[in-house]
Amino acid sequence: MDPTLYNSVMRGNIRDANFLLADHLKRDEENGYQITPKGNTALHVAALYGHSHFAAEVLKITPAMLCCQNKKNETALHIAANEGHTEVVGVLLACIEGHNTKEKLTRMTDASGDTALHKAVRSQHRG
């Protein structure tokens, strides 16, 4: 992942990344989405750091990123639930409200066989 994009997502600074979001979040047919060495997309990173506003912007540009899994088979929803970032969870679920994707996303399991709900419960998040 481009370091400027990663740092902007990590800080939740959309202004630094606006010029990057449109360019870097569009799926590149040859290379896929930009990812970190652990396979995290910009949406995973926004979920990890609790930046719901950044997650919403990412999803406006690339809603398909919602179902992307990292090297541990975690979606951004798994990460947000595990970290207790309820605002991010809300943004992610609102993006798919009324679509077939909601059932798919909420039932996706990571490499340990956990859904996002399992992650939230194990981390004792009740938000």
PDB file of C-alpha atoms in Angstrom:
ATOM      1  CA  MET A   1       0.000   0.000   0.000  1.00  0.00           C
ATOM      2  CA  ASP A   2       1.202   3.475  -0.807  1.00  0.00           C
ATOM      3  CA  PRO A   3       2.689   4.899   2.439  1.00  0.00           C
ATOM      4  CA  THR A   4       0.903   8.241   1.995  1.00  0.00           C
ATOM      5  CA  LEU A   5      -2.436   6.475   1.683  1.00  0.00           C
ATOM      6  CA  TYR A   6      -1.703   4.253   4.701  1.00  0.00           C
ATOM      7  CA  ASN A   7      -0.681   7.202   6.895  1.00  0.00           C
ATOM      8  CA  SER A   8      -3.745   9.199   5.856  1.00  0.00           C
ATOM      9  CA  VAL A   9      -6.063   6.301   6.667  1.00  0.00           C
ATOM     10  CA  MET A  10      -4.266   5.562   9.947  1.00  0.00           C
ATOM     11  CA  ARG A  11      -4.684   9.195  11.046  1.00  0.00           C
ATOM     12  CA  GLY A  12      -8.214   9.430   9.659  1.00  0.00           C
ATOM     13  CA  ASN A  13      -7.148  12.486   7.691  1.00  0.00           C
ATOM     14  CA  ILE A  14      -9.348  12.516   4.608  1.00  0.00           C
ATOM     15  CA  ARG A  15      -7.952  15.819   3.380  1.00  0.00           C
ATOM     16  CA  ASP A  16      -4.492  14.314   2.943  1.00  0.00           C
ATOM     17  CA  ALA A  17      -5.927  11.349   1.115  1.00  0.00           C
ATOM     18  CA  ASN A  18      -8.670  12.878  -1.026  1.00  0.00           C
ATOM     19  CA  PHE A  19      -6.418  12.962  -4.034  1.00  0.00           C
ATOM     20  CA  LEU A  20      -5.426   9.370  -3.305  1.00  0.00           C
ATOM     21  CA  LEU A  21      -8.815   7.873  -2.550  1.00  0.00           C
ATOM     22  CA  ALA A  22     -10.242   8.099  -6.038  1.00  0.00           C
ATOM     23  CA  ASP A  23      -6.970   7.047  -7.639  1.00  0.00           C
ATOM     24  CA  HIS A  24      -5.904   4.303  -5.259  1.00  0.00           C
ATOM     25  CA  LEU A  25      -9.160   2.705  -4.164  1.00  0.00           C
ATOM     26  CA  LYS A  26     -10.418   1.856  -7.610  1.00  0.00           C
ATOM     27  CA  ARG A  27      -9.810  -1.790  -8.270  1.00  0.00           C
ATOM     28  CA  ASP A  28      -6.814  -2.368 -10.484  1.00  0.00           C
ATOM     29  CA  GLU A  29      -7.618  -5.398 -12.609  1.00  0.00           C
ATOM     30  CA  GLU A  30      -4.044  -6.639 -12.542  1.00  0.00           C
ATOM     31  CA  ASN A  31      -3.058  -5.878  -8.961  1.00  0.00           C
ATOM     32  CA  GLY A  32      -6.320  -5.748  -7.010  1.00  0.00           C
ATOM     33  CA  TYR A  33      -6.717  -3.231  -4.203  1.00  0.00           C
ATOM     34  CA  GLN A  34      -3.696  -1.707  -2.523  1.00  0.00           C
ATOM     35  CA  ILE A  35      -2.993  -3.747   0.587  1.00  0.00           C
ATOM     36  CA  THR A  36      -0.568  -3.851   3.492  1.00  0.00           C
ATOM     37  CA  PRO A  37       1.823  -6.792   3.977  1.00  0.00           C
ATOM     38  CA  LYS A  38      -0.882  -8.375   6.197  1.00  0.00           C
ATOM     39  CA  GLY A  39      -3.400  -8.086   3.386  1.00  0.00           C
ATOM     40  CA  ASN A  40      -5.347  -5.177   4.878  1.00  0.00           C
ATOM     41  CA  THR A  41      -7.119  -2.742   2.568  1.00  0.00           C
ATOM     42  CA  ALA A  42      -7.681   0.934   3.383  1.00  0.00           C
ATOM     43  CA  LEU A  43     -11.062  -0.104   4.824  1.00  0.00           C
ATOM     44  CA  HIS A  44      -9.420  -2.613   7.185  1.00  0.00           C
ATOM     45  CA  VAL A  45      -7.005   0.090   8.379  1.00  0.00           C
ATOM     46  CA  ALA A  46      -9.827   2.610   8.916  1.00  0.00           C
ATOM     47  CA  ALA A  47     -11.718  -0.051  10.915  1.00  0.00           C
ATOM     48  CA  LEU A  48      -8.640  -0.851  13.005  1.00  0.00           C
ATOM     49  CA  TYR A  49      -8.137   2.774  14.008  1.00  0.00           C
ATOM     50  CA  GLY A  50     -11.855   3.529  14.459  1.00  0.00           C
ATOM     51  CA  HIS A  51     -12.194   6.121  11.702  1.00  0.00           C
ATOM     52  CA  SER A  52     -15.862   5.770  10.751  1.00  0.00           C
ATOM     53  CA  HIS A  53     -15.838   8.906   8.574  1.00  0.00           C
ATOM     54  CA  PHE A  54     -12.907   7.538   6.567  1.00  0.00           C
ATOM     55  CA  ALA A  55     -14.601   4.144   6.241  1.00  0.00           C
ATOM     56  CA  ALA A  56     -17.712   5.870   4.888  1.00  0.00           C
ATOM     57  CA  GLU A  57     -15.657   7.733   2.272  1.00  0.00           C
ATOM     58  CA  VAL A  58     -13.875   4.542   1.220  1.00  0.00           C
ATOM     59  CA  LEU A  59     -17.215   2.765   0.798  1.00  0.00           C
ATOM     60  CA  LYS A  60     -18.644   5.601  -1.318  1.00  0.00           C
ATOM     61  CA  ILE A  61     -15.838   4.995  -3.801  1.00  0.00           C
ATOM     62  CA  THR A  62     -15.525   1.201  -3.550  1.00  0.00           C
ATOM     63  CA  PRO A  63     -18.434  -0.513  -1.793  1.00  0.00           C
ATOM     64  CA  ALA A  64     -17.137  -3.913  -2.946  1.00  0.00           C
ATOM     65  CA  MET A  65     -14.212  -3.504  -0.536  1.00  0.00           C
ATOM     66  CA  LEU A  66     -16.648  -4.362   2.264  1.00  0.00           C
ATOM     67  CA  CYS A  67     -16.261  -8.105   1.648  1.00  0.00           C
ATOM     68  CA  CYS A  68     -12.482  -8.090   1.131  1.00  0.00           C
ATOM     69  CA  GLN A  69     -10.604 -10.372   3.494  1.00  0.00           C
ATOM     70  CA  ASN A  70      -7.038  -9.966   4.716  1.00  0.00           C
ATOM     71  CA  LYS A  71      -4.508 -12.784   5.162  1.00  0.00           C
ATOM     72  CA  LYS A  72      -6.341 -13.916   8.326  1.00  0.00           C
ATOM     73  CA  ASN A  73      -9.607 -13.939   6.334  1.00  0.00           C
ATOM     74  CA  GLU A  74     -10.865 -10.980   8.385  1.00  0.00           C
ATOM     75  CA  THR A  75     -13.155  -8.379   6.873  1.00  0.00           C
ATOM     76  CA  ALA A  76     -13.192  -4.780   8.081  1.00  0.00           C
ATOM     77  CA  LEU A  77     -16.296  -5.767  10.081  1.00  0.00           C
ATOM     78  CA  HIS A  78     -14.305  -8.430  11.960  1.00  0.00           C
ATOM     79  CA  ILE A  79     -11.647  -5.858  12.829  1.00  0.00           C
ATOM     80  CA  ALA A  80     -14.073  -3.114  13.886  1.00  0.00           C
ATOM     81  CA  ALA A  81     -16.044  -5.579  16.038  1.00  0.00           C
ATOM     82  CA  ASN A  82     -12.882  -6.947  17.642  1.00  0.00           C
ATOM     83  CA  GLU A  83     -11.640  -3.440  18.467  1.00  0.00           C
ATOM     84  CA  GLY A  84     -15.027  -2.262  19.777  1.00  0.00           C
ATOM     85  CA  HIS A  85     -15.398   0.501  17.188  1.00  0.00           C
ATOM     86  CA  THR A  86     -19.199   0.567  17.151  1.00  0.00           C
ATOM     87  CA  GLU A  87     -19.427   3.642  14.910  1.00  0.00           C
ATOM     88  CA  VAL A  88     -17.387   1.857  12.249  1.00  0.00           C
ATOM     89  CA  VAL A  89     -19.535  -1.271  12.626  1.00  0.00           C
ATOM     90  CA  GLY A  90     -22.605   0.931  12.115  1.00  0.00           C
ATOM     91  CA  VAL A  91     -21.155   2.507   8.969  1.00  0.00           C
ATOM     92  CA  LEU A  92     -20.230  -0.887   7.528  1.00  0.00           C
ATOM     93  CA  LEU A  93     -23.654  -2.391   8.212  1.00  0.00           C
ATOM     94  CA  ALA A  94     -25.488   0.715   6.957  1.00  0.00           C
ATOM     95  CA  CYS A  95     -23.638   0.430   3.658  1.00  0.00           C
ATOM     96  CA  ILE A  96     -25.214  -2.951   2.995  1.00  0.00           C
ATOM     97  CA  GLU A  97     -28.665  -2.432   4.511  1.00  0.00           C
ATOM     98  CA  GLY A  98     -31.263  -4.039   2.291  1.00  0.00           C
ATOM     99  CA  HIS A  99     -28.786  -5.974   0.153  1.00  0.00           C
ATOM    100  CA  ASN A 100     -28.009  -9.682  -0.043  1.00  0.00           C
ATOM    101  CA  THR A 101     -24.493  -8.793   1.062  1.00  0.00           C
ATOM    102  CA  LYS A 102     -25.608  -8.200   4.665  1.00  0.00           C
ATOM    103  CA  GLU A 103     -26.234 -11.868   5.359  1.00  0.00           C
ATOM    104  CA  LYS A 104     -23.049 -12.852   3.550  1.00  0.00           C
ATOM    105  CA  LEU A 105     -20.901 -10.309   5.412  1.00  0.00           C
ATOM    106  CA  THR A 106     -22.282 -11.079   8.864  1.00  0.00           C
ATOM    107  CA  ARG A 107     -21.737 -14.817   8.313  1.00  0.00           C
ATOM    108  CA  MET A 108     -18.211 -14.589   6.890  1.00  0.00           C
ATOM    109  CA  THR A 109     -15.655 -16.316   9.077  1.00  0.00           C
ATOM    110  CA  ASP A 110     -12.001 -15.572   9.608  1.00  0.00           C
ATOM    111  CA  ALA A 111      -9.177 -18.124   9.654  1.00  0.00           C
ATOM    112  CA  SER A 112     -10.205 -19.154  13.193  1.00  0.00           C
ATOM    113  CA  GLY A 113     -13.815 -19.739  12.146  1.00  0.00           C
ATOM    114  CA  ASP A 114     -15.081 -16.608  13.918  1.00  0.00           C
ATOM    115  CA  THR A 115     -17.735 -14.235  12.619  1.00  0.00           C
ATOM    116  CA  ALA A 116     -17.648 -10.536  13.507  1.00  0.00           C
ATOM    117  CA  LEU A 117     -20.181 -11.251  16.273  1.00  0.00           C
ATOM    118  CA  HIS A 118     -17.856 -13.861  17.777  1.00  0.00           C
ATOM    119  CA  LYS A 119     -15.072 -11.247  17.751  1.00  0.00           C
ATOM    120  CA  ALA A 120     -17.254  -8.666  19.492  1.00  0.00           C
ATOM    121  CA  VAL A 121     -18.393 -11.108  22.188  1.00  0.00           C
ATOM    122  CA  ARG A 122     -14.915 -12.483  22.846  1.00  0.00           C
ATOM    123  CA  SER A 123     -13.580  -8.954  23.147  1.00  0.00           C
ATOM    124  CA  GLN A 124     -16.492  -8.142  25.486  1.00  0.00           C
ATOM    125  CA  HIS A 125     -17.852  -5.361  23.286  1.00  0.00           C
ATOM    126  CA  ARG A 126     -21.559  -4.808  23.710  1.00  0.00           C
ATOM    127  CA  GLY A 127     -21.983  -1.445  21.908  1.00  0.00           C
TER     128      GLY A 127
END
